[in-house]
Coordinates of C-alpha atoms and ligand atoms in Angstrom, one line a residue:
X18 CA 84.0 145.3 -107.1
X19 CA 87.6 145.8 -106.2
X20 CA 88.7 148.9 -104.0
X21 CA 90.9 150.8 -105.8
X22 CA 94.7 150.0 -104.7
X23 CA 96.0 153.1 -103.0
X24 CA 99.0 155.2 -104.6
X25 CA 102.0 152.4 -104.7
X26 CA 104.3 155.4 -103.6
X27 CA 101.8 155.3 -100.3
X28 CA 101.3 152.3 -100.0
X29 CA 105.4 151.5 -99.7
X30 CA 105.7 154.1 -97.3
X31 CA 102.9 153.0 -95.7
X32 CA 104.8 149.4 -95.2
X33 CA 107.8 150.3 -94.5
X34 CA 106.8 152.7 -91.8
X35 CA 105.5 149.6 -89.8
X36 CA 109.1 147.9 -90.1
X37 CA 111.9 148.9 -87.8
X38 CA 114.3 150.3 -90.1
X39 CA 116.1 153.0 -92.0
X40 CA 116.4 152.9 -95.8
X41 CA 118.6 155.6 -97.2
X42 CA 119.6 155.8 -101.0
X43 CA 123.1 156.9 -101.4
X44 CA 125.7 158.0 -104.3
X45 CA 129.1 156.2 -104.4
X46 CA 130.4 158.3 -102.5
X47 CA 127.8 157.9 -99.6
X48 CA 126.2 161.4 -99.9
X49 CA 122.6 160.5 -98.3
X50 CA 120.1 161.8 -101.6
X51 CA 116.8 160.3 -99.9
X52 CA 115.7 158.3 -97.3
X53 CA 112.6 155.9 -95.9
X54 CA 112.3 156.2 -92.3
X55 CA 110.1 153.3 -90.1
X56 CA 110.3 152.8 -86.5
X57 CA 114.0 154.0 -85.5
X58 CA 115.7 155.3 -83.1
X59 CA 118.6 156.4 -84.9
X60 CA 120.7 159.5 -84.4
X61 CA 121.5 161.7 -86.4
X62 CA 118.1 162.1 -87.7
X63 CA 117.4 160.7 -91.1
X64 CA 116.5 164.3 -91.8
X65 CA 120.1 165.7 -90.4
X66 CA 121.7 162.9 -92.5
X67 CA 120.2 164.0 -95.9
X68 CA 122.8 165.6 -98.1
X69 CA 125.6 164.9 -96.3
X70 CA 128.3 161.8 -96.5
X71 CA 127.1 159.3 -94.0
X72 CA 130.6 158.2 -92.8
X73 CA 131.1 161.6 -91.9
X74 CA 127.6 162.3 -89.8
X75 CA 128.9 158.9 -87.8
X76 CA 131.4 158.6 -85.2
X77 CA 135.0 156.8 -85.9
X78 CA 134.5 153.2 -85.8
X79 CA 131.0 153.0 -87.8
X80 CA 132.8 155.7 -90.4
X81 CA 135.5 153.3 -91.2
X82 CA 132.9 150.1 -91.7
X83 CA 131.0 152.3 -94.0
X84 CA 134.2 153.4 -96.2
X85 CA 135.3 149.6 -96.0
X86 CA 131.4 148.6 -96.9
X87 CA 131.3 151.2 -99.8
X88 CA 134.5 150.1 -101.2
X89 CA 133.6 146.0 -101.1
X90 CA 130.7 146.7 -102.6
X91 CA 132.3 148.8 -105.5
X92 CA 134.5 146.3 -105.7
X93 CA 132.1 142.7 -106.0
X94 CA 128.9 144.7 -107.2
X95 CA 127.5 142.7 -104.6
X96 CA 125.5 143.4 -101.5
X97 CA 127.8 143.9 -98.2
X98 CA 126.5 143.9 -94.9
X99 CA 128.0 144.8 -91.3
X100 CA 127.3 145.7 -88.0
X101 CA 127.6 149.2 -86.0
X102 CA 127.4 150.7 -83.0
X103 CA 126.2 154.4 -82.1
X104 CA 125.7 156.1 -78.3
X105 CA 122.8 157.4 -78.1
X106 CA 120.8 158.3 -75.0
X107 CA 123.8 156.9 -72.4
X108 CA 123.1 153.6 -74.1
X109 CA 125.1 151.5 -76.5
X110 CA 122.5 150.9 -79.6
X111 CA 123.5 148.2 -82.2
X112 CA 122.5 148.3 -86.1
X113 CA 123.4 146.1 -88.7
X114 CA 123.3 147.4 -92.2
X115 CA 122.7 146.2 -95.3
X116 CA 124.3 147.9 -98.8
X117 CA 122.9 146.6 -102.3
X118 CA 124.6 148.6 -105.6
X119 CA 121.5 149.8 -107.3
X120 CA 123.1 150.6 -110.8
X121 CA 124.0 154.1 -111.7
X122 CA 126.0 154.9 -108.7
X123 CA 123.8 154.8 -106.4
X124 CA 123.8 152.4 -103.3
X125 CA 120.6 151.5 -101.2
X126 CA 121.7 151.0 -97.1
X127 CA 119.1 149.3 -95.0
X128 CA 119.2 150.0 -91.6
X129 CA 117.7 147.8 -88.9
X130 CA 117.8 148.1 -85.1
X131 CA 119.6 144.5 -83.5
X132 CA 120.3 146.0 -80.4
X133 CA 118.1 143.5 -78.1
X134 CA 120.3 140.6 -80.9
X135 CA 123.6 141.9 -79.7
X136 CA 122.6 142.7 -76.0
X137 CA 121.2 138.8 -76.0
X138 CA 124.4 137.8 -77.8
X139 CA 126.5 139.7 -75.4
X140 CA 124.5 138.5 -72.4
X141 CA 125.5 135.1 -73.9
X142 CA 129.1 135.6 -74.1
X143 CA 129.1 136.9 -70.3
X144 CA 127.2 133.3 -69.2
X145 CA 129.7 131.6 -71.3
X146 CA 132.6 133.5 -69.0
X147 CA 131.1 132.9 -66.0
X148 CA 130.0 129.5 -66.6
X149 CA 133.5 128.6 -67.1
X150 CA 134.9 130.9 -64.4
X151 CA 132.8 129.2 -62.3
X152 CA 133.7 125.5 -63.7
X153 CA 137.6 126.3 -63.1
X154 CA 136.3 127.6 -59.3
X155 CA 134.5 124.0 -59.0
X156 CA 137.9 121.9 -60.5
X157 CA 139.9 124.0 -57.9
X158 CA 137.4 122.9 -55.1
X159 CA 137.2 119.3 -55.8
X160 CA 140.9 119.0 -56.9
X161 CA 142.8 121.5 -54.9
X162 CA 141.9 120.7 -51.1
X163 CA 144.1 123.7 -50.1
X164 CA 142.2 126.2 -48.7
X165 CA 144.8 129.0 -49.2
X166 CA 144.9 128.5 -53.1
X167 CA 141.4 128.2 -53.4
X168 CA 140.3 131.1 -51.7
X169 CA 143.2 132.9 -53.7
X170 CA 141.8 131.9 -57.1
X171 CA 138.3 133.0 -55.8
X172 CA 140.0 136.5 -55.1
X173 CA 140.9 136.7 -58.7
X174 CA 138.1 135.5 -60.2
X175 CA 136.1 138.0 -58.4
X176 CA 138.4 141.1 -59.7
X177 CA 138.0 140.0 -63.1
X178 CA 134.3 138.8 -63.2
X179 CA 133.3 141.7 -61.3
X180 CA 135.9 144.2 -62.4
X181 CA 136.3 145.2 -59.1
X182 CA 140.1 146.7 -58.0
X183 CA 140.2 144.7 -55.1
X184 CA 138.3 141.8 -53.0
X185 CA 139.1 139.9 -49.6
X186 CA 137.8 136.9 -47.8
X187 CA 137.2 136.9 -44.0
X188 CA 137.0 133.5 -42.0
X189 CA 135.4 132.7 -39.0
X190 CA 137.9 130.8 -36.8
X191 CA 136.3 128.6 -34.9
X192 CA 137.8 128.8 -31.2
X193 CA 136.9 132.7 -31.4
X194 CA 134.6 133.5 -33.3
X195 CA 136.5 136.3 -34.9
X196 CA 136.2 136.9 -39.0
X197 CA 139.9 137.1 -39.6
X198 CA 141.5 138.2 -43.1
X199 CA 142.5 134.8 -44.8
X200 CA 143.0 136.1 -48.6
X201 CA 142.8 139.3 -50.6
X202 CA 144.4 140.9 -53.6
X203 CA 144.1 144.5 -54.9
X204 CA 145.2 146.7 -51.9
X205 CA 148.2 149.1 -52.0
X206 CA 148.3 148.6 -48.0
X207 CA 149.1 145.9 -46.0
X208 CA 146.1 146.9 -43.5
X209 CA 143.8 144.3 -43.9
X210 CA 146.0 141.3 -43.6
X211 CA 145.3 142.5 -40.0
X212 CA 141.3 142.4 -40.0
X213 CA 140.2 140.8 -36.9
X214 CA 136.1 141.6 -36.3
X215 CA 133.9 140.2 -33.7
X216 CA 130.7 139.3 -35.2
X217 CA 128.6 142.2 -35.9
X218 CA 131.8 144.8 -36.0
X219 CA 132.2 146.7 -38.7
X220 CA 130.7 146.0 -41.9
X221 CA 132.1 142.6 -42.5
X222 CA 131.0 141.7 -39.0
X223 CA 127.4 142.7 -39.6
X224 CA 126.8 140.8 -42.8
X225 CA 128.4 137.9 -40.8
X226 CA 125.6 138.4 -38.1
X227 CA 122.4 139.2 -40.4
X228 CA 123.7 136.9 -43.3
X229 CA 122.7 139.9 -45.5
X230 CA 124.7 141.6 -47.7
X231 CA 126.0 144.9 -46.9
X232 CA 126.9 147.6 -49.7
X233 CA 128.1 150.7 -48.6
X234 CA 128.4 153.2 -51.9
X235 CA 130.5 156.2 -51.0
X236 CA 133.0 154.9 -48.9
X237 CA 134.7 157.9 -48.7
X238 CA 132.4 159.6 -46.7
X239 CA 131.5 157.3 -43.9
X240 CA 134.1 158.1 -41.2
X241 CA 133.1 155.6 -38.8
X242 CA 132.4 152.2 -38.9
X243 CA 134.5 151.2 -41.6
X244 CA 137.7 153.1 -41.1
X245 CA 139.8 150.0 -39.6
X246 CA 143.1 152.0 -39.6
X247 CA 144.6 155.6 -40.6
X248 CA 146.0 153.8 -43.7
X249 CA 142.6 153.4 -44.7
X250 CA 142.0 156.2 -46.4
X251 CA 145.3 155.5 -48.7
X252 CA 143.3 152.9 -50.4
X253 CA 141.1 155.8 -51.8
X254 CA 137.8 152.9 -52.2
X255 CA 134.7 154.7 -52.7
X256 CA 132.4 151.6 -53.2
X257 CA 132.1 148.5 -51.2
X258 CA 130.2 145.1 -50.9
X259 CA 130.1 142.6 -47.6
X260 CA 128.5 139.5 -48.9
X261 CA 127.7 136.2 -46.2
X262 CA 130.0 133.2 -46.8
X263 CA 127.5 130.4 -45.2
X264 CA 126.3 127.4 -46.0
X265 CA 123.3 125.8 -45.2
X266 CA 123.1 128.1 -42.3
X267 CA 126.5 127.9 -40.9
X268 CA 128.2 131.6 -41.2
X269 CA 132.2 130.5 -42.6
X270 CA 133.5 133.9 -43.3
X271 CA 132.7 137.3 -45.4
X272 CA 134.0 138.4 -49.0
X273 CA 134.8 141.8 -49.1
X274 CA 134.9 143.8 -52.8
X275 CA 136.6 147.2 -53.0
X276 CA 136.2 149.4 -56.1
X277 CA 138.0 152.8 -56.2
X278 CA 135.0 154.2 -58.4
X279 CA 131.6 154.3 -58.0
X280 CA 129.9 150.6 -59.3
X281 CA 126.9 151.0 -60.8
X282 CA 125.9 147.2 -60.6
X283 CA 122.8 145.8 -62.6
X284 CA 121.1 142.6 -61.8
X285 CA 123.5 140.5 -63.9
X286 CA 126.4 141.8 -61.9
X287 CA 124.7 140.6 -58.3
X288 CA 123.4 137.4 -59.5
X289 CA 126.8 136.7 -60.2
X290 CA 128.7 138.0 -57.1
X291 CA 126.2 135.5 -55.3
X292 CA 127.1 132.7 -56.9
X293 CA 130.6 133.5 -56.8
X294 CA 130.1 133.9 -53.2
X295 CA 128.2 130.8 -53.0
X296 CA 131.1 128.9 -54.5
X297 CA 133.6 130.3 -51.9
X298 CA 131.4 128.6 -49.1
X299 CA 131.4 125.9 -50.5
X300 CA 135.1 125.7 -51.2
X301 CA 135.8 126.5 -47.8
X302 CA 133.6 124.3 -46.5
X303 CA 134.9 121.4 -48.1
X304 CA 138.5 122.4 -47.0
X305 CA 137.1 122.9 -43.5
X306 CA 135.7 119.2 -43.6
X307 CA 138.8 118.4 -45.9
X308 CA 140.8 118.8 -42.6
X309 CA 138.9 117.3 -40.3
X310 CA 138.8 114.2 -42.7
X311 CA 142.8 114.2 -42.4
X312 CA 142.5 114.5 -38.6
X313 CA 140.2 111.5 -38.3
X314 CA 142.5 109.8 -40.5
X315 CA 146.0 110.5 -38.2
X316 CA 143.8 109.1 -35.9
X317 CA 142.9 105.8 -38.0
X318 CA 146.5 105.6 -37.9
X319 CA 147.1 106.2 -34.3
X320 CA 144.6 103.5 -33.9
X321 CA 146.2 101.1 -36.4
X322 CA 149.8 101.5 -34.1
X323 CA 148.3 100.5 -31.4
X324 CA 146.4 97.4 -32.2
X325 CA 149.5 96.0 -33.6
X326 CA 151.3 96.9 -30.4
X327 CA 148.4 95.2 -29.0
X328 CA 149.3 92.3 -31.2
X329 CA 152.8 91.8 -30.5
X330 CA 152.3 92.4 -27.0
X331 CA 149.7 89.5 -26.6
X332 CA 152.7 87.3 -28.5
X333 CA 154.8 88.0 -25.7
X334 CA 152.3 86.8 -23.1
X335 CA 152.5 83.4 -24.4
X336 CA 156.3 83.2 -24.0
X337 CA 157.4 85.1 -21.0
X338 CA 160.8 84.3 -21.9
X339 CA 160.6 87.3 -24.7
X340 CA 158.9 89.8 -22.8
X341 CA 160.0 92.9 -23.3
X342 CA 162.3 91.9 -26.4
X343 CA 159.4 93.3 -29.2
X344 CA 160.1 96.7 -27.7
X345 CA 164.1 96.6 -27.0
X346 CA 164.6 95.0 -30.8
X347 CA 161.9 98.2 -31.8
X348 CA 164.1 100.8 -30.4
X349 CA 167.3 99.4 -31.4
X350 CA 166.7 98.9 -34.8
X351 CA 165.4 102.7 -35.1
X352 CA 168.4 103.7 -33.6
X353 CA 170.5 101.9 -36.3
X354 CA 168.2 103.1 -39.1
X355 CA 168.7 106.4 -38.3
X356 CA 172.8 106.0 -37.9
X357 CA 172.4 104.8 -41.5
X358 CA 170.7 107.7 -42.5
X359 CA 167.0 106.5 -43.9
X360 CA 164.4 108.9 -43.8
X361 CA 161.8 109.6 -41.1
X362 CA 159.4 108.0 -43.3
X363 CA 161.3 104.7 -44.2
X364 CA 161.7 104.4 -40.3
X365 CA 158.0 104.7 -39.8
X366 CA 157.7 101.5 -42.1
X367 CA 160.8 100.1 -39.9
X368 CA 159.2 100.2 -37.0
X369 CA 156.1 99.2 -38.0
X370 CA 157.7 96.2 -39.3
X371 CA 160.4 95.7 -35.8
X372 CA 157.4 95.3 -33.4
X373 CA 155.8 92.7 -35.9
X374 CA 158.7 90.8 -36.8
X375 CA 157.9 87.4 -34.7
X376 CA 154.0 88.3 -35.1
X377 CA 153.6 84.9 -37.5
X378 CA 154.8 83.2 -33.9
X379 CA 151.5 83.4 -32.8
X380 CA 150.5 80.7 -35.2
X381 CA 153.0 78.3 -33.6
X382 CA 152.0 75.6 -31.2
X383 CA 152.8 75.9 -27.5
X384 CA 154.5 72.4 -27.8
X385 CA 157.0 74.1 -30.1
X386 CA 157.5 78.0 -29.0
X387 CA 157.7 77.2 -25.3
X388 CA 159.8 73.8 -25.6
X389 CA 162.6 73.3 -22.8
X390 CA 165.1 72.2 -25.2
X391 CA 166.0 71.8 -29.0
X392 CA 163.6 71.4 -31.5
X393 CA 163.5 68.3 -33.8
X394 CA 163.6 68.7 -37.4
X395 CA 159.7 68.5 -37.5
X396 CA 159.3 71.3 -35.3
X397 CA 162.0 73.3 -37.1
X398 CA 159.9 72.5 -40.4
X399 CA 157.5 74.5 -38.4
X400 CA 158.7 76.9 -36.5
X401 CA 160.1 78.7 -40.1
X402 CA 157.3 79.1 -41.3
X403 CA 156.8 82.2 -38.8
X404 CA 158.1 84.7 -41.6
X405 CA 155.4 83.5 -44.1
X406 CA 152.5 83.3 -41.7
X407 CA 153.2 87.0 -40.8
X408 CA 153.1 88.1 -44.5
X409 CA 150.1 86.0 -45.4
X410 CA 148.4 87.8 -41.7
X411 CA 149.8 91.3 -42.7
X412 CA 149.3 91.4 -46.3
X413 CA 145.4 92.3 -46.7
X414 CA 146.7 95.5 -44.4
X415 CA 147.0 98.1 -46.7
X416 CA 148.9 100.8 -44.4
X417 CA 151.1 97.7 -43.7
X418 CA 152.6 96.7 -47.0
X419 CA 155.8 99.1 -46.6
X420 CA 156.2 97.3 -43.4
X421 CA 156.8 93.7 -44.5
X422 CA 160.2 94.0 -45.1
X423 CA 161.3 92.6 -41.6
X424 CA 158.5 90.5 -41.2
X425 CA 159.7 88.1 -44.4
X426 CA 163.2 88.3 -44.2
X427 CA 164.3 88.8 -40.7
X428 CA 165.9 85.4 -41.2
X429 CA 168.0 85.9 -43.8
X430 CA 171.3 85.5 -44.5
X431 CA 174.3 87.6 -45.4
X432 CA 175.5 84.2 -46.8
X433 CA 173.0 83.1 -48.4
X434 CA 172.1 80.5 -45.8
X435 CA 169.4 81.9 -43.6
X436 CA 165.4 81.0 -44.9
X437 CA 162.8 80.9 -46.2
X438 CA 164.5 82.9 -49.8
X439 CA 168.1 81.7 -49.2
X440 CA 168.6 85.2 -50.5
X441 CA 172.4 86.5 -50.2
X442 CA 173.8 90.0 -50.0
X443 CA 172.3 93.1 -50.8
X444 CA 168.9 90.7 -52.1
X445 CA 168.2 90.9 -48.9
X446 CA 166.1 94.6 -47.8
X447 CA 168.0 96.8 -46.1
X448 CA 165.5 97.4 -43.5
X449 CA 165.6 93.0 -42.7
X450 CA 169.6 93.3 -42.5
X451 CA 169.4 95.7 -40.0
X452 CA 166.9 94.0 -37.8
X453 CA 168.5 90.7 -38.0
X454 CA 172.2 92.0 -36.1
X455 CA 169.6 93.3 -33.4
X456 CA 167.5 90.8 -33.3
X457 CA 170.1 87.9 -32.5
X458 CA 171.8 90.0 -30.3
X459 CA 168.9 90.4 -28.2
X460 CA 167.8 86.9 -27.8
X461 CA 171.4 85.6 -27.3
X462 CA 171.6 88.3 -24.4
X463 CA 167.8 87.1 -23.2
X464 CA 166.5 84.2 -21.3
X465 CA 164.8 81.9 -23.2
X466 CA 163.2 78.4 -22.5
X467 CA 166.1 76.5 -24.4
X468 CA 168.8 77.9 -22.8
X469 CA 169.7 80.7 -20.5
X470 CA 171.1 84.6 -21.5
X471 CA 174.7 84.7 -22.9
X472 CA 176.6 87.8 -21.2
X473 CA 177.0 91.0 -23.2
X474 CA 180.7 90.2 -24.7
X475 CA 180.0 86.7 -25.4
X476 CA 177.1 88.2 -27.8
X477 CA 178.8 91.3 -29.3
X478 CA 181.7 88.6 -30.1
X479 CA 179.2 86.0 -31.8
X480 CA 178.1 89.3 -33.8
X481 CA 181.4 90.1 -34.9
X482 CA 181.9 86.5 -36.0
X483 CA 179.1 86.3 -38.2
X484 CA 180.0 89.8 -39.8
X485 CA 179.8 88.8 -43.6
X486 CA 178.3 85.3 -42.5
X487 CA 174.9 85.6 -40.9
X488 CA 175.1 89.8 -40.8
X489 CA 176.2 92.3 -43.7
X490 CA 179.8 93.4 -42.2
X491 CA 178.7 96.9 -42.9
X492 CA 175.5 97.3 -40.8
X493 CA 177.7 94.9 -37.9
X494 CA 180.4 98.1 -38.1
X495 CA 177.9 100.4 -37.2
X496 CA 176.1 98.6 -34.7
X497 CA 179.1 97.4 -32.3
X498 CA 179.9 101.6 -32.7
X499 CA 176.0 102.2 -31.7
X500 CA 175.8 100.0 -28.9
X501 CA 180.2 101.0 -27.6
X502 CA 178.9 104.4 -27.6
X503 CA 175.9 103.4 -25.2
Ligands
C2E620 P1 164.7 83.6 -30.8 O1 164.9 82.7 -29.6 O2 164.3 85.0 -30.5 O3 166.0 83.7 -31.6 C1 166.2 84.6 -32.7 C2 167.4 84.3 -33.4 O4 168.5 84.6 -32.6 C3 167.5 82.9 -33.9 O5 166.9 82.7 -35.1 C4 169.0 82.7 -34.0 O6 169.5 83.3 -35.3 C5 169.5 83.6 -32.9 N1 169.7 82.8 -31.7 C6 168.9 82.7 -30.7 N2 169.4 81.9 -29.7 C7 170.6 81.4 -30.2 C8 171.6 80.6 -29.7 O7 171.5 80.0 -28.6 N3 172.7 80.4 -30.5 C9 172.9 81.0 -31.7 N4 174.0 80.8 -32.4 N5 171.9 81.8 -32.2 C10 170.8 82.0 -31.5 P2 166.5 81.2 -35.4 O8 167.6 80.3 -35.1 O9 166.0 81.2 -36.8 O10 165.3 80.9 -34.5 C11 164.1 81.4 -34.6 C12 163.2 81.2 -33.4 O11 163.0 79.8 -33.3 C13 163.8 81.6 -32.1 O12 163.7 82.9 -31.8 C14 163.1 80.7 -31.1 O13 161.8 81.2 -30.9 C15 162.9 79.4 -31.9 N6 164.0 78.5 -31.6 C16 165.2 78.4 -32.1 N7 166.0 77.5 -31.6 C17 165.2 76.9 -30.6 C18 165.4 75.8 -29.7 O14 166.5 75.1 -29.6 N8 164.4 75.5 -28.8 C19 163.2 76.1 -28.9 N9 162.2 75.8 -28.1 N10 163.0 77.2 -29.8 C20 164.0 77.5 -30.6
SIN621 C1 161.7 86.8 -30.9 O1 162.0 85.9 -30.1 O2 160.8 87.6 -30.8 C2 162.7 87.0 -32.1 C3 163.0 85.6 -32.8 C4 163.0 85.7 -34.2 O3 163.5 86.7 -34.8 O4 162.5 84.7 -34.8
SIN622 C1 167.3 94.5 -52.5 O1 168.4 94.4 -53.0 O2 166.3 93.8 -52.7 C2 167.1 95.7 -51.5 C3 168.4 96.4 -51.3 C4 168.3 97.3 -50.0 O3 167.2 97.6 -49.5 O4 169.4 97.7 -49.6
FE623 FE1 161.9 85.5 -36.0
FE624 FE1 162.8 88.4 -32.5

């Protein structure tokens, strides 16, 4: 035997009173004639809504949806659907609703609740923000090594992400030990550019010493700790946040957020202020080690100078005839650079290359660098190769490229006559034309083991000789004014 089916009337209501919605039936022009109410939170009642014109019961912006809804659906005699928003109970609730043309003017609207749909959606769209707020924080750390930018772009990610009116960022320097103001934006004052706390001073101070967060919500009426100057009270913040810049362990600073209205932050809001805040450590710390790293290297380069001063020095010791030549023809020929007018950083190169001009000497046998008298043409074959052994020694050197110059074509000649190129004129690098005038001049006015020093005006007069032979005329011109007004 079947049970007998209940009423159909009952049993619809029956259904539809477990389903979260609202159905209302309508006339065209959206007067509410009946209605099916399940589980809804919906306001104005169902029962409020009946006999009046739906837009009208609604606020503005779901009015207007309705009026567009009600007029597409006239329109297409098809369904339309749409979402809404209404206030109720200080919270935002979301509906989506659902309009089918019945026949005979009258319109069925389904309502159903989608406010946990939107929140999720919403929640989404936030994530999505941050995620890439926090992506253009991680470009600017790995990209941008300078510490000022970064911590400024952090500042204004902060305002927006956070909505807050204005943030700061404390750094411990490390001599003192003070949290000093390193970036900010927001303030109508200049006051805080002059923050300087001791760990544990102020607010600031004490999340640097407990590595906790400090909020304080009602600025306003704390007189004490946090009133830094008289100005402060021209800022007119009421809320405030002092979150621990450390990582892993190592306290690098505080970030400071200012709002000039009460914040009323949910979990969301804090998860993201700590990673935002976890990102500034580490963007300062990788500055912080970003520095040192440049430090070692000015040091690597210190080092570098003097192992090839080492270099050219241990050259000398095996012909005491040049001693002290390296540093004279080093000197000189910065001089000169500078009357030309090259740069500070061309005449780093210069010198580099000056003090290893005759470094492929060390290659050269005894029998040959230290010989009494003229060489044979044998020994000559050899002795020329000094330029080339110094580029093939100096080459692998990375920090030594720019500096090769001299080394290769210190023997060149204005003429065209010098070796190992033969190059002529202006072929030759500017830097090598220079060197060569003080260069000859120096060994003519210096011992050495084939013949004895050559007195100062016999030189300068050999120099002027070979002005457009051996030397370019024009570095010669400058070089006899250099060394007339010595
Ligand atoms: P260095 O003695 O330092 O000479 C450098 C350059 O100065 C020479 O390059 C040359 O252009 C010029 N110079 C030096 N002494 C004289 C000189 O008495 N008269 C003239 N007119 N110019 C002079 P260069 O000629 O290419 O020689 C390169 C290097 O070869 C010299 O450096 C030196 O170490 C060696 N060398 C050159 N000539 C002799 C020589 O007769 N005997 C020996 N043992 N070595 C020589
Ligand atoms: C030197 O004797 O150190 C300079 C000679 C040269 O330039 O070859
Ligand atoms: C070159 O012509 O190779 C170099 C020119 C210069 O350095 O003055
Ligand atoms: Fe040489
Ligand atoms: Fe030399």
């Amino acid at each position: 035997m079947q049970q007998p089916l209940p009423d159909s009337d009952e049993l619809l209501q029956a259904v539809f009173q477990a389903q979260p919605g609202l159905l209302l039936v309508l006339s065209e022009d959206g007067t509410v004639l009946d209605y099916r109410a399940g589980q809804i939170l919906f306001s104005p009642s169902p029962a409020e809504l009946l006999r009046n014109r739906i837009q009208d019961s609604l606020p503005v912006e779901a009015h207007i949806k309705f009026d567009d809804a009600f007029s597409r659906v006239q329109h297409t005699g098809k369904d339309s659907v749409f979402d809404f928003s209404l206030f109720i109970k200080q919270q935002t609730h979301w509906y989506e609703a659902q309009l089918t043309p019945l026949g005979q003017g009258l319109i069925a609207a389904f309502l159903r609740d989608i406010t946990l749909r939107k929140e999720n959606e919403l929640a989404m769209r936030r994530q999505m923000d941050r995620l890439a707020a926090l992506r253009t924080i991680d470009m600017a750390i790995t990209s941008s090594l300078d510490l000022n930018l970064t911590l400024t772009m952090l500042i204004n990610q902060v305002k927006t992400q956070l909505n807050v009116d204005a943030a700061s960022i404390l750094l411990v320097e490390p001599q003192t030990q003070l949290l000093k103001y390193a970036a900010g934006s927001g303030f109508h004052t200049d006051v805080f550019m002059h923050t300087s706390l001791r760990m544990g001073e102020g607010y600031a101070g004490r999340a640097a010493l407990t590595r906790q967060t400090v909020r304080i919500a009602n600025l306003s009426n704390h007189q004490t700790d946090f009133l830094r100057s008289p100005h402060f009270a021209q800022e007119g913040f009421t809320d405030y946040f002092a979150v621990p810049l450390a990582v892993k362990g190592r306290i690098l600073g505080v970030l400071e957020i200012f709002h000039r209205a009460p914040l009323s932050p949910n979990a969301d809001w804090l998860d993201f202020m700590n990673m935002l805040s976890g990102q500034a450590a580490i963007a300062i710390e990788s500055a912080i080690i970003f520095n040192n790293y440049e430090r070692a290297n000015s040091a690597l380069i210190l080092a570098y100078d003097a192992t090839i001063e080492g270099w050219s020095r241990a050259l000398e010791l095996r012909d005491r005839e040049t001693q002290g030549h390296t540093q004279r023809v080093t000197e000189m020929t910065v001089h000169l650079a500078s009357a030309f007018g090259l740069t500070e950083q061309q005449i780093i190169h210069i010198r580099r290359g000056a003090i290893l001009h005759d470094i492929g000497k060390m290659a050269i046998p005894d029998s040959i660098l230290l010989k009494a008298g003229p060489l044979d043409a044998a020994e000559w074959e050899i002795m020329r190769q000094h330029t080339s052994i110094a580029v093939k020694l100096l080459r692998p050197i990375q920090y030594l490229a720019p500096a090769l110059e001299i080394p290769q074509y210190h023997h060149e000649k204005w003429d065209g006559t010098g070796y190992p190129f033969r190059l002529k004129g202006e072929h030759i690098p500017l830097a090598a034309r220079l060197f060569a005038v003080v260069d000859v001049y120096d060994a003519l006015t210096s011992d050495r083991t084939y013949r004895k020093a050559w007195p100062r005006a016999q030189a300068l007069e050999y120099i002027r000789t070979e002005a457009g032979r051996h030397f370019d005329p024009k570095v010669v011109e400058i070089f006899l004014k250099m060394l007339e007004g010595r």
